[in-house]
N, CA, C and O atoms as a Maestro MAE file, in Angstrom:
{
 s_m_m2io_version
 :::
 2.0.0
}

f_m_ct {
 s_m_title
 :::
 protein
 m_atom[328] {
  # First column is atom index #
  i_m_mmod_type
  r_m_x_coord
  r_m_y_coord
  r_m_z_coord
  i_m_residue_number
  s_m_chain_name
  s_m_pdb_residue_name
  s_m_pdb_atom_name
  i_m_atomic_number
  :::
  1 25 112.856 114.095 65.499 1 A "MET " " N  " 7
  2 3 112.706 113.030 66.469 1 A "MET " " CA " 6
  3 2 111.641 113.440 67.494 1 A "MET " " C  " 6
  4 15 111.681 114.547 68.030 1 A "MET " " O  " 8
  5 25 110.702 112.548 67.754 2 A "ASN " " N  " 7
  6 3 109.627 112.826 68.695 2 A "ASN " " CA " 6
  7 2 109.998 112.268 70.064 2 A "ASN " " C  " 6
  8 15 110.151 111.056 70.221 2 A "ASN " " O  " 8
  9 25 110.144 113.144 71.055 3 A "ARG " " N  " 7
  10 3 110.485 112.707 72.412 3 A "ARG " " CA " 6
  11 2 109.299 112.928 73.322 3 A "ARG " " C  " 6
  12 15 108.765 114.034 73.415 3 A "ARG " " O  " 8
  13 25 108.897 111.874 73.986 4 A "VAL " " N  " 7
  14 3 107.820 111.966 74.954 4 A "VAL " " CA " 6
  15 2 108.462 111.949 76.340 4 A "VAL " " C  " 6
  16 15 109.038 110.948 76.764 4 A "VAL " " O  " 8
  17 25 108.349 113.079 77.031 5 A "TYR " " N  " 7
  18 3 108.959 113.178 78.350 5 A "TYR " " CA " 6
  19 2 108.050 112.572 79.410 5 A "TYR " " C  " 6
  20 15 106.852 112.847 79.464 5 A "TYR " " O  " 8
  21 25 108.651 111.745 80.243 6 A "VAL " " N  " 7
  22 3 107.955 111.145 81.376 6 A "VAL " " CA " 6
  23 2 108.203 112.007 82.610 6 A "VAL " " C  " 6
  24 15 107.281 112.321 83.363 6 A "VAL " " O  " 8
  25 25 109.450 112.377 82.800 7 A "CYS " " N  " 7
  26 3 109.851 113.182 83.958 7 A "CYS " " CA " 6
  27 2 110.366 114.527 83.466 7 A "CYS " " C  " 6
  28 15 111.463 114.622 82.915 7 A "CYS " " O  " 8
  29 25 109.571 115.553 83.669 8 A "ASN " " N  " 7
  30 3 109.981 116.895 83.248 8 A "ASN " " CA " 6
  31 2 111.067 117.470 84.152 8 A "ASN " " C  " 6
  32 15 111.889 118.268 83.701 8 A "ASN " " O  " 8
  33 25 111.076 117.075 85.414 9 A "CYS " " N  " 7
  34 3 112.070 117.616 86.345 9 A "CYS " " CA " 6
  35 2 113.495 117.284 85.902 9 A "CYS " " C  " 6
  36 15 114.394 118.116 86.015 9 A "CYS " " O  " 8
  37 25 113.695 116.066 85.398 10 A "PHE " " N  " 7
  38 3 115.031 115.627 85.012 10 A "PHE " " CA " 6
  39 2 115.161 115.345 83.518 10 A "PHE " " C  " 6
  40 15 116.193 114.844 83.072 10 A "PHE " " O  " 8
  41 25 114.129 115.661 82.745 11 A "GLY " " N  " 7
  42 3 114.197 115.498 81.300 11 A "GLY " " CA " 6
  43 2 114.339 114.062 80.842 11 A "GLY " " C  " 6
  44 15 115.032 113.781 79.864 11 A "GLY " " O  " 8
  45 25 113.678 113.142 81.554 12 A "VAL " " N  " 7
  46 3 113.768 111.716 81.220 12 A "VAL " " CA " 6
  47 2 112.632 111.356 80.267 12 A "VAL " " C  " 6
  48 15 111.466 111.659 80.518 12 A "VAL " " O  " 8
  49 25 113.002 110.705 79.173 13 A "THR " " N  " 7
  50 3 112.009 110.351 78.160 13 A "THR " " CA " 6
  51 2 111.445 108.944 78.385 13 A "THR " " C  " 6
  52 15 111.989 108.136 79.137 13 A "THR " " O  " 8
  53 25 110.342 108.698 77.704 14 A "GLU " " N  " 7
  54 3 109.719 107.375 77.740 14 A "GLU " " CA " 6
  55 2 110.716 106.324 77.244 14 A "GLU " " C  " 6
  56 15 110.814 105.241 77.821 14 A "GLU " " O  " 8
  57 25 111.443 106.636 76.192 15 A "ALA " " N  " 7
  58 3 112.429 105.695 75.648 15 A "ALA " " CA " 6
  59 2 113.510 105.360 76.674 15 A "ALA " " C  " 6
  60 15 113.949 104.213 76.764 15 A "ALA " " O  " 8
  61 25 113.939 106.362 77.450 16 A "GLN " " N  " 7
  62 3 114.956 106.107 78.472 16 A "GLN " " CA " 6
  63 2 114.418 105.187 79.560 16 A "GLN " " C  " 6
  64 15 115.116 104.275 80.004 16 A "GLN " " O  " 8
  65 25 113.186 105.418 79.991 17 A "VAL " " N  " 7
  66 3 112.580 104.559 81.013 17 A "VAL " " CA " 6
  67 2 112.485 103.125 80.489 17 A "VAL " " C  " 6
  68 15 112.797 102.177 81.210 17 A "VAL " " O  " 8
  69 25 112.054 102.968 79.236 18 A "LYS " " N  " 7
  70 3 111.943 101.630 78.650 18 A "LYS " " CA " 6
  71 2 113.304 100.951 78.545 18 A "LYS " " C  " 6
  72 15 113.409 99.741 78.741 18 A "LYS " " O  " 8
  73 25 114.346 101.719 78.239 19 A "LYS " " N  " 7
  74 3 115.686 101.136 78.154 19 A "LYS " " CA " 6
  75 2 116.161 100.680 79.530 19 A "LYS " " C  " 6
  76 15 116.731 99.596 79.659 19 A "LYS " " O  " 8
  77 25 115.934 101.496 80.557 20 A "HIS " " N  " 7
  78 3 116.320 101.094 81.912 20 A "HIS " " CA " 6
  79 2 115.543 99.842 82.329 20 A "HIS " " C  " 6
  80 15 116.095 98.962 82.989 20 A "HIS " " O  " 8
  81 25 114.276 99.761 81.951 21 A "ALA " " N  " 7
  82 3 113.469 98.576 82.260 21 A "ALA " " CA " 6
  83 2 114.035 97.351 81.543 21 A "ALA " " C  " 6
  84 15 114.123 96.272 82.129 21 A "ALA " " O  " 8
  85 25 114.416 97.517 80.285 22 A "ALA " " N  " 7
  86 3 115.007 96.410 79.531 22 A "ALA " " CA " 6
  87 2 116.334 95.975 80.140 22 A "ALA " " C  " 6
  88 15 116.715 94.808 80.051 22 A "ALA " " O  " 8
  89 25 117.039 96.928 80.761 23 A "ASP " " N  " 7
  90 3 118.316 96.627 81.403 23 A "ASP " " CA " 6
  91 2 118.140 96.036 82.802 23 A "ASP " " C  " 6
  92 15 119.125 95.704 83.461 23 A "ASP " " O  " 8
  93 25 116.881 95.900 83.261 24 A "GLY " " N  " 7
  94 3 116.641 95.219 84.531 24 A "GLY " " CA " 6
  95 2 115.974 96.026 85.620 24 A "GLY " " C  " 6
  96 15 115.706 95.479 86.689 24 A "GLY " " O  " 8
  97 25 115.691 97.303 85.406 25 A "ALA " " N  " 7
  98 3 115.001 98.092 86.431 25 A "ALA " " CA " 6
  99 2 113.532 97.670 86.441 25 A "ALA " " C  " 6
  100 15 112.821 97.858 85.454 25 A "ALA " " O  " 8
  101 25 113.084 97.103 87.551 26 A "CYS " " N  " 7
  102 3 111.752 96.504 87.621 26 A "CYS " " CA " 6
  103 2 110.717 97.361 88.338 26 A "CYS " " C  " 6
  104 15 109.517 97.102 88.239 26 A "CYS " " O  " 8
  105 25 111.169 98.369 89.050 27 A "THR " " N  " 7
  106 3 110.260 99.170 89.864 27 A "THR " " CA " 6
  107 2 110.547 100.658 89.646 27 A "THR " " C  " 6
  108 15 111.627 101.019 89.177 27 A "THR " " O  " 8
  109 25 109.589 101.517 89.985 28 A "PRO " " N  " 7
  110 3 109.864 102.955 89.909 28 A "PRO " " CA " 6
  111 2 111.090 103.362 90.730 28 A "PRO " " C  " 6
  112 15 111.827 104.264 90.332 28 A "PRO " " O  " 8
  113 25 111.310 102.714 91.854 29 A "ARG " " N  " 7
  114 3 112.478 103.037 92.681 29 A "ARG " " CA " 6
  115 2 113.777 102.692 91.944 29 A "ARG " " C  " 6
  116 15 114.754 103.434 92.039 29 A "ARG " " O  " 8
  117 25 113.794 101.572 91.211 30 A "GLN " " N  " 7
  118 3 114.985 101.197 90.455 30 A "GLN " " CA " 6
  119 2 115.186 102.136 89.262 30 A "GLN " " C  " 6
  120 15 116.318 102.450 88.894 30 A "GLN " " O  " 8
  121 25 114.081 102.576 88.665 31 A "ILE " " N  " 7
  122 3 114.174 103.571 87.598 31 A "ILE " " CA " 6
  123 2 114.771 104.857 88.175 31 A "ILE " " C  " 6
  124 15 115.629 105.481 87.551 31 A "ILE " " O  " 8
  125 25 114.317 105.248 89.362 32 A "ALA " " N  " 7
  126 3 114.833 106.454 90.019 32 A "ALA " " CA " 6
  127 2 116.335 106.337 90.276 32 A "ALA " " C  " 6
  128 15 117.074 107.306 90.100 32 A "ALA " " O  " 8
  129 25 116.777 105.171 90.686 33 A "SER " " N  " 7
  130 3 118.210 104.963 90.921 33 A "SER " " CA " 6
  131 2 119.004 105.082 89.635 33 A "SER " " C  " 6
  132 15 120.148 105.537 89.641 33 A "SER " " O  " 8
  133 25 118.390 104.669 88.528 34 A "ALA " " N  " 7
  134 3 119.088 104.687 87.245 34 A "ALA " " CA " 6
  135 2 119.163 106.089 86.632 34 A "ALA " " C  " 6
  136 15 120.166 106.437 86.009 34 A "ALA " " O  " 8
  137 25 118.100 106.901 86.807 35 A "CYS " " N  " 7
  138 3 118.074 108.183 86.074 35 A "CYS " " CA " 6
  139 2 117.433 109.340 86.833 35 A "CYS " " C  " 6
  140 15 117.245 110.412 86.258 35 A "CYS " " O  " 8
  141 25 117.095 109.156 88.102 36 A "LYS " " N  " 7
  142 3 116.501 110.178 88.975 36 A "LYS " " CA " 6
  143 2 115.020 110.456 88.695 36 A "LYS " " C  " 6
  144 15 114.394 111.214 89.435 36 A "LYS " " O  " 8
  145 25 114.452 109.862 87.648 37 A "ALA " " N  " 7
  146 3 113.037 110.103 87.350 37 A "ALA " " CA " 6
  147 2 112.185 109.710 88.549 37 A "ALA " " C  " 6
  148 15 112.341 108.622 89.104 37 A "ALA " " O  " 8
  149 25 111.288 110.598 88.942 38 A "GLY " " N  " 7
  150 3 110.387 110.325 90.061 38 A "GLY " " CA " 6
  151 2 110.899 110.768 91.411 38 A "GLY " " C  " 6
  152 15 110.216 110.582 92.418 38 A "GLY " " O  " 8
  153 25 112.092 111.354 91.459 39 A "THR " " N  " 7
  154 3 112.667 111.709 92.761 39 A "THR " " CA " 6
  155 2 112.474 113.163 93.161 39 A "THR " " C  " 6
  156 15 112.839 113.545 94.273 39 A "THR " " O  " 8
  157 25 111.906 113.988 92.275 40 A "ASP " " N  " 7
  158 3 111.715 115.393 92.639 40 A "ASP " " CA " 6
  159 2 110.254 115.613 93.019 40 A "ASP " " C  " 6
  160 15 109.900 115.436 94.185 40 A "ASP " " O  " 8
  161 25 109.418 115.985 92.098 41 A "CYS " " N  " 7
  162 3 108.022 116.281 92.443 41 A "CYS " " CA " 6
  163 2 107.167 115.023 92.552 41 A "CYS " " C  " 6
  164 15 106.138 115.036 93.228 41 A "CYS " " O  " 8
  165 25 107.578 113.934 91.896 42 A "GLY " " N  " 7
  166 3 106.862 112.667 92.003 42 A "GLY " " CA " 6
  167 2 105.665 112.510 91.076 42 A "GLY " " C  " 6
  168 15 105.009 111.469 91.094 42 A "GLY " " O  " 8
  169 25 105.368 113.518 90.271 43 A "SER " " N  " 7
  170 3 104.175 113.434 89.434 43 A "SER " " CA " 6
  171 2 104.304 112.392 88.320 43 A "SER " " C  " 6
  172 15 103.297 112.015 87.721 43 A "SER " " O  " 8
  173 25 105.506 111.926 88.034 44 A "CYS " " N  " 7
  174 3 105.699 110.960 86.951 44 A "CYS " " CA " 6
  175 2 105.698 109.508 87.418 44 A "CYS " " C  " 6
  176 15 105.777 108.598 86.592 44 A "CYS " " O  " 8
  177 25 105.611 109.276 88.720 45 A "VAL " " N  " 7
  178 3 105.740 107.914 89.237 45 A "VAL " " CA " 6
  179 2 104.649 106.993 88.680 45 A "VAL " " C  " 6
  180 15 104.935 105.849 88.327 45 A "VAL " " O  " 8
  181 25 103.421 107.467 88.598 46 A "ARG " " N  " 7
  182 3 102.349 106.627 88.039 46 A "ARG " " CA " 6
  183 2 102.600 106.307 86.567 46 A "ARG " " C  " 6
  184 15 102.315 105.199 86.113 46 A "ARG " " O  " 8
  185 25 103.123 107.257 85.837 47 A "ARG " " N  " 7
  186 3 103.434 107.022 84.423 47 A "ARG " " CA " 6
  187 2 104.553 105.996 84.297 47 A "ARG " " C  " 6
  188 15 104.512 105.136 83.418 47 A "ARG " " O  " 8
  189 25 105.552 106.082 85.173 48 A "ILE " " N  " 7
  190 3 106.638 105.102 85.173 48 A "ILE " " CA " 6
  191 2 106.081 103.722 85.491 48 A "ILE " " C  " 6
  192 15 106.450 102.739 84.849 48 A "ILE " " O  " 8
  193 25 105.188 103.642 86.490 49 A "GLN " " N  " 7
  194 3 104.559 102.360 86.811 49 A "GLN " " CA " 6
  195 2 103.821 101.797 85.605 49 A "GLN " " C  " 6
  196 15 103.889 100.597 85.341 49 A "GLN " " O  " 8
  197 25 103.121 102.651 84.877 50 A "ALA " " N  " 7
  198 3 102.378 102.203 83.697 50 A "ALA " " CA " 6
  199 2 103.339 101.707 82.613 50 A "ALA " " C  " 6
  200 15 103.052 100.716 81.941 50 A "ALA " " O  " 8
  201 25 104.464 102.382 82.440 51 A "LEU " " N  " 7
  202 3 105.434 101.948 81.438 51 A "LEU " " CA " 6
  203 2 106.064 100.610 81.816 51 A "LEU " " C  " 6
  204 15 106.311 99.769 80.952 51 A "LEU " " O  " 8
  205 25 106.320 100.419 83.098 52 A "LEU " " N  " 7
  206 3 106.895 99.152 83.545 52 A "LEU " " CA " 6
  207 2 105.892 98.026 83.361 52 A "LEU " " C  " 6
  208 15 106.251 96.918 82.960 52 A "LEU " " O  " 8
  209 25 104.632 98.320 83.659 53 A "GLY " " N  " 7
  210 3 103.581 97.331 83.476 53 A "GLY " " CA " 6
  211 2 103.750 96.107 84.346 53 A "GLY " " C  " 6
  212 15 104.738 95.960 85.066 53 A "GLY " " O  " 8
  213 25 102.801 95.265 84.267 54 A "ARG " " N  " 7
  214 3 102.830 94.010 85.013 54 A "ARG " " CA " 6
  215 2 103.689 93.022 84.249 54 A "ARG " " C  " 6
  216 15 103.515 92.856 83.042 54 A "ARG " " O  " 8
  217 25 104.602 92.373 84.924 55 A "GLY " " N  " 7
  218 3 105.428 91.370 84.278 55 A "GLY " " CA " 6
  219 2 106.605 91.932 83.518 55 A "GLY " " C  " 6
  220 15 107.230 91.203 82.748 55 A "GLY " " O  " 8
  221 25 106.932 93.193 83.700 56 A "ALA " " N  " 7
  222 3 108.064 93.781 82.995 56 A "ALA " " CA " 6
  223 2 109.397 93.257 83.531 56 A "ALA " " C  " 6
  224 15 110.435 93.401 82.885 56 A "ALA " " O  " 8
  225 25 109.360 92.656 84.704 57 A "CYS " " N  " 7
  226 3 110.569 92.170 85.349 57 A "CYS " " CA " 6
  227 2 110.545 90.649 85.414 57 A "CYS " " C  " 6
  228 15 109.580 90.078 85.922 57 A "CYS " " O  " 8
  229 25 111.582 89.977 84.914 58 A "PRO " " N  " 7
  230 3 111.592 88.507 84.967 58 A "PRO " " CA " 6
  231 2 111.443 87.962 86.375 58 A "PRO " " C  " 6
  232 15 110.754 86.962 86.574 58 A "PRO " " O  " 8
  233 25 112.074 88.594 87.359 59 A "ARG " " N  " 7
  234 3 111.946 88.099 88.740 59 A "ARG " " CA " 6
  235 2 110.513 88.235 89.232 59 A "ARG " " C  " 6
  236 15 110.012 87.357 89.934 59 A "ARG " " O  " 8
  237 25 109.842 89.339 88.866 60 A "ARG " " N  " 7
  238 3 108.456 89.531 89.281 60 A "ARG " " CA " 6
  239 2 107.576 88.441 88.670 60 A "ARG " " C  " 6
  240 15 106.668 87.931 89.327 60 A "ARG " " O  " 8
  241 25 107.845 88.087 87.417 61 A "GLU " " N  " 7
  242 3 107.064 87.025 86.778 61 A "GLU " " CA " 6
  243 2 107.219 85.721 87.539 61 A "GLU " " C  " 6
  244 15 106.242 84.994 87.718 61 A "GLU " " O  " 8
  245 25 108.436 85.409 87.994 62 A "LEU " " N  " 7
  246 3 108.656 84.178 88.742 62 A "LEU " " CA " 6
  247 2 107.907 84.190 90.068 62 A "LEU " " C  " 6
  248 15 107.343 83.176 90.478 62 A "LEU " " O  " 8
  249 25 107.904 85.351 90.742 63 A "VAL " " N  " 7
  250 3 107.159 85.467 91.998 63 A "VAL " " CA " 6
  251 2 105.669 85.266 91.726 63 A "VAL " " C  " 6
  252 15 104.984 84.577 92.481 63 A "VAL " " O  " 8
  253 25 105.174 85.868 90.649 64 A "ASP " " N  " 7
  254 3 103.765 85.715 90.297 64 A "ASP " " CA " 6
  255 2 103.408 84.249 90.017 64 A "ASP " " C  " 6
  256 15 102.262 83.836 90.195 64 A "ASP " " O  " 8
  257 25 104.402 83.473 89.579 65 A "GLN " " N  " 7
  258 3 104.165 82.057 89.279 65 A "GLN " " CA " 6
  259 2 104.339 81.180 90.512 65 A "GLN " " C  " 6
  260 15 104.213 79.959 90.421 65 A "GLN " " O  " 8
  261 25 104.625 81.781 91.660 66 A "GLY " " N  " 7
  262 3 104.703 81.020 92.898 66 A "GLY " " CA " 6
  263 2 106.107 80.726 93.386 66 A "GLY " " C  " 6
  264 15 106.268 80.077 94.419 66 A "GLY " " O  " 8
  265 25 107.131 81.183 92.676 67 A "GLU " " N  " 7
  266 3 108.500 80.994 93.154 67 A "GLU " " CA " 6
  267 2 108.710 81.865 94.391 67 A "GLU " " C  " 6
  268 15 108.282 83.019 94.402 67 A "GLU " " O  " 8
  269 25 109.354 81.343 95.426 68 A "PRO " " N  " 7
  270 3 109.593 82.170 96.612 68 A "PRO " " CA " 6
  271 2 110.563 83.307 96.319 68 A "PRO " " C  " 6
  272 15 111.590 83.114 95.668 68 A "PRO " " O  " 8
  273 25 110.225 84.485 96.806 69 A "ALA " " N  " 7
  274 3 111.062 85.673 96.572 69 A "ALA " " CA " 6
  275 2 112.438 85.507 97.188 69 A "ALA " " C  " 6
  276 15 113.415 86.049 96.671 69 A "ALA " " O  " 8
  277 25 112.532 84.762 98.291 70 A "VAL " " N  " 7
  278 3 113.822 84.555 98.960 70 A "VAL " " CA " 6
  279 2 114.773 83.814 98.032 70 A "VAL " " C  " 6
  280 15 115.961 84.134 97.976 70 A "VAL " " O  " 8
  281 25 114.263 82.832 97.307 71 A "ALA " " N  " 7
  282 3 115.115 82.097 96.379 71 A "ALA " " CA " 6
  283 2 115.615 83.008 95.272 71 A "ALA " " C  " 6
  284 15 116.741 82.855 94.797 71 A "ALA " " O  " 8
  285 25 114.791 83.947 94.863 72 A "LEU " " N  " 7
  286 3 115.172 84.869 93.809 72 A "LEU " " CA " 6
  287 2 116.200 85.870 94.297 72 A "LEU " " C  " 6
  288 15 117.009 86.360 93.509 72 A "LEU " " O  " 8
  289 25 116.180 86.182 95.590 73 A "ALA " " N  " 7
  290 3 117.124 87.149 96.142 73 A "ALA " " CA " 6
  291 2 118.559 86.661 95.996 73 A "ALA " " C  " 6
  292 15 119.481 87.473 95.925 73 A "ALA " " O  " 8
  293 25 118.762 85.351 95.950 74 A "ALA " " N  " 7
  294 3 120.109 84.813 95.771 74 A "ALA " " CA " 6
  295 2 120.684 85.235 94.422 74 A "ALA " " C  " 6
  296 15 121.902 85.331 94.271 74 A "ALA " " O  " 8
  297 25 119.821 85.486 93.443 75 A "ASP " " N  " 7
  298 3 120.269 85.906 92.115 75 A "ASP " " CA " 6
  299 2 120.525 87.397 92.037 75 A "ASP " " C  " 6
  300 15 121.141 87.872 91.083 75 A "ASP " " O  " 8
  301 25 120.059 88.144 93.032 76 A "ALA " " N  " 7
  302 3 120.157 89.609 92.985 76 A "ALA " " CA " 6
  303 2 121.594 90.049 93.202 76 A "ALA " " C  " 6
  304 15 122.365 89.372 93.883 76 A "ALA " " O  " 8
  305 25 121.944 91.172 92.627 77 A "ASP " " N  " 7
  306 3 123.266 91.752 92.831 77 A "ASP " " CA " 6
  307 2 123.235 92.594 94.092 77 A "ASP " " C  " 6
  308 15 122.959 93.793 94.048 77 A "ASP " " O  " 8
  309 25 123.520 91.958 95.208 78 A "LEU " " N  " 7
  310 3 123.495 92.635 96.502 78 A "LEU " " CA " 6
  311 2 124.908 92.886 96.962 78 A "LEU " " C  " 6
  312 15 125.803 92.093 96.670 78 A "LEU " " O  " 8
  313 25 125.131 93.984 97.685 79 A "PRO " " N  " 7
  314 3 126.481 94.246 98.192 79 A "PRO " " CA " 6
  315 2 126.880 93.218 99.235 79 A "PRO " " C  " 6
  316 15 126.040 92.684 99.959 79 A "PRO " " O  " 8
  317 25 128.165 92.954 99.297 80 A "GLU " " N  " 7
  318 3 128.700 92.022 100.291 80 A "GLU " " CA " 6
  319 2 128.568 92.610 101.690 80 A "GLU " " C  " 6
  320 15 128.747 93.814 101.878 80 A "GLU " " O  " 8
  321 25 128.260 91.782 102.656 81 A "ALA " " N  " 7
  322 3 128.191 92.237 104.046 81 A "ALA " " CA " 6
  323 2 129.597 92.495 104.558 81 A "ALA " " C  " 6
  324 15 130.528 91.752 104.246 81 A "ALA " " O  " 8
  325 25 129.746 93.542 105.338 82 A "ALA " " N  " 7
  326 3 131.097 93.897 105.838 82 A "ALA " " CA " 6
  327 2 131.464 93.091 107.047 82 A "ALA " " C  " 6
  328 15 132.554 93.258 107.593 82 A "ALA " " O  " 8
  :::
 }
 m_bond[327] {
  # First column is bond index #
  i_m_from
  i_m_to
  i_m_order
  :::
  1 1 2 1
  2 2 3 1
  3 3 4 2
  4 3 5 1
  5 5 6 1
  6 6 7 1
  7 7 8 2
  8 7 9 1
  9 9 10 1
  10 10 11 1
  11 11 12 2
  12 11 13 1
  13 13 14 1
  14 14 15 1
  15 15 16 2
  16 15 17 1
  17 17 18 1
  18 18 19 1
  19 19 20 2
  20 19 21 1
  21 21 22 1
  22 22 23 1
  23 23 24 2
  24 23 25 1
  25 25 26 1
  26 26 27 1
  27 27 28 2
  28 27 29 1
  29 29 30 1
  30 30 31 1
  31 31 32 2
  32 31 33 1
  33 33 34 1
  34 34 35 1
  35 35 36 2
  36 35 37 1
  37 37 38 1
  38 38 39 1
  39 39 40 2
  40 39 41 1
  41 41 42 1
  42 42 43 1
  43 43 44 2
  44 43 45 1
  45 45 46 1
  46 46 47 1
  47 47 48 2
  48 47 49 1
  49 49 50 1
  50 50 51 1
  51 51 52 2
  52 51 53 1
  53 53 54 1
  54 54 55 1
  55 55 56 2
  56 55 57 1
  57 57 58 1
  58 58 59 1
  59 59 60 2
  60 59 61 1
  61 61 62 1
  62 62 63 1
  63 63 64 2
  64 63 65 1
  65 65 66 1
  66 66 67 1
  67 67 68 2
  68 67 69 1
  69 69 70 1
  70 70 71 1
  71 71 72 2
  72 71 73 1
  73 73 74 1
  74 74 75 1
  75 75 76 2
  76 75 77 1
  77 77 78 1
  78 78 79 1
  79 79 80 2
  80 79 81 1
  81 81 82 1
  82 82 83 1
  83 83 84 2
  84 83 85 1
  85 85 86 1
  86 86 87 1
  87 87 88 2
  88 87 89 1
  89 89 90 1
  90 90 91 1
  91 91 92 2
  92 91 93 1
  93 93 94 1
  94 94 95 1
  95 95 96 2
  96 95 97 1
  97 97 98 1
  98 98 99 1
  99 99 100 2
  100 99 101 1
  101 101 102 1
  102 102 103 1
  103 103 104 2
  104 103 105 1
  105 105 106 1
  106 106 107 1
  107 107 108 2
  108 107 109 1
  109 109 110 1
  110 110 111 1
  111 111 112 2
  112 111 113 1
  113 113 114 1
  114 114 115 1
  115 115 116 2
  116 115 117 1
  117 117 118 1
  118 118 119 1
  119 119 120 2
  120 119 121 1
  121 121 122 1
  122 122 123 1
  123 123 124 2
  124 123 125 1
  125 125 126 1
  126 126 127 1
  127 127 128 2
  128 127 129 1
  129 129 130 1
  130 130 131 1
  131 131 132 2
  132 131 133 1
  133 133 134 1
  134 134 135 1
  135 135 136 2
  136 135 137 1
  137 137 138 1
  138 138 139 1
  139 139 140 2
  140 139 141 1
  141 141 142 1
  142 142 143 1
  143 143 144 2
  144 143 145 1
  145 145 146 1
  146 146 147 1
  147 147 148 2
  148 147 149 1
  149 149 150 1
  150 150 151 1
  151 151 152 2
  152 151 153 1
  153 153 154 1
  154 154 155 1
  155 155 156 2
  156 155 157 1
  157 157 158 1
  158 158 159 1
  159 159 160 2
  160 159 161 1
  161 161 162 1
  162 162 163 1
  163 163 164 2
  164 163 165 1
  165 165 166 1
  166 166 167 1
  167 167 168 2
  168 167 169 1
  169 169 170 1
  170 170 171 1
  171 171 172 2
  172 171 173 1
  173 173 174 1
  174 174 175 1
  175 175 176 2
  176 175 177 1
  177 177 178 1
  178 178 179 1
  179 179 180 2
  180 179 181 1
  181 181 182 1
  182 182 183 1
  183 183 184 2
  184 183 185 1
  185 185 186 1
  186 186 187 1
  187 187 188 2
  188 187 189 1
  189 189 190 1
  190 190 191 1
  191 191 192 2
  192 191 193 1
  193 193 194 1
  194 194 195 1
  195 195 196 2
  196 195 197 1
  197 197 198 1
  198 198 199 1
  199 199 200 2
  200 199 201 1
  201 201 202 1
  202 202 203 1
  203 203 204 2
  204 203 205 1
  205 205 206 1
  206 206 207 1
  207 207 208 2
  208 207 209 1
  209 209 210 1
  210 210 211 1
  211 211 212 2
  212 211 213 1
  213 213 214 1
  214 214 215 1
  215 215 216 2
  216 215 217 1
  217 217 218 1
  218 218 219 1
  219 219 220 2
  220 219 221 1
  221 221 222 1
  222 222 223 1
  223 223 224 2
  224 223 225 1
  225 225 226 1
  226 226 227 1
  227 227 228 2
  228 227 229 1
  229 229 230 1
  230 230 231 1
  231 231 232 2
  232 231 233 1
  233 233 234 1
  234 234 235 1
  235 235 236 2
  236 235 237 1
  237 237 238 1
  238 238 239 1
  239 239 240 2
  240 239 241 1
  241 241 242 1
  242 242 243 1
  243 243 244 2
  244 243 245 1
  245 245 246 1
  246 246 247 1
  247 247 248 2
  248 247 249 1
  249 249 250 1
  250 250 251 1
  251 251 252 2
  252 251 253 1
  253 253 254 1
  254 254 255 1
  255 255 256 2
  256 255 257 1
  257 257 258 1
  258 258 259 1
  259 259 260 2
  260 259 261 1
  261 261 262 1
  262 262 263 1
  263 263 264 2
  264 263 265 1
  265 265 266 1
  266 266 267 1
  267 267 268 2
  268 267 269 1
  269 269 270 1
  270 270 271 1
  271 271 272 2
  272 271 273 1
  273 273 274 1
  274 274 275 1
  275 275 276 2
  276 275 277 1
  277 277 278 1
  278 278 279 1
  279 279 280 2
  280 279 281 1
  281 281 282 1
  282 282 283 1
  283 283 284 2
  284 283 285 1
  285 285 286 1
  286 286 287 1
  287 287 288 2
  288 287 289 1
  289 289 290 1
  290 290 291 1
  291 291 292 2
  292 291 293 1
  293 293 294 1
  294 294 295 1
  295 295 296 2
  296 295 297 1
  297 297 298 1
  298 298 299 1
  299 299 300 2
  300 299 301 1
  301 301 302 1
  302 302 303 1
  303 303 304 2
  304 303 305 1
  305 305 306 1
  306 306 307 1
  307 307 308 2
  308 307 309 1
  309 309 310 1
  310 310 311 1
  311 311 312 2
  312 311 313 1
  313 313 314 1
  314 314 315 1
  315 315 316 2
  316 315 317 1
  317 317 318 1
  318 318 319 1
  319 319 320 2
  320 319 321 1
  321 321 322 1
  322 322 323 1
  323 323 324 2
  324 323 325 1
  325 325 326 1
  326 326 327 1
  327 327 328 2
  :::
 }
}
């Protein structure tokens, strides 16, 4: 099996980043929350951005098409206010 590592600090592969993106992680920060990639030395953040690409996130595509981001925030899984 050929594994291409994106994040050497945490041993995160390209396939793992793509799976997290398919599961809804749209930004390097969301990828970091999912698997810690990009949170140590940071040298992989540009590679993660390249893997995510433009339009990798459905919400981002809607914003690019002119939908207001505030309307999209209603769909986001945000914690309840205390």
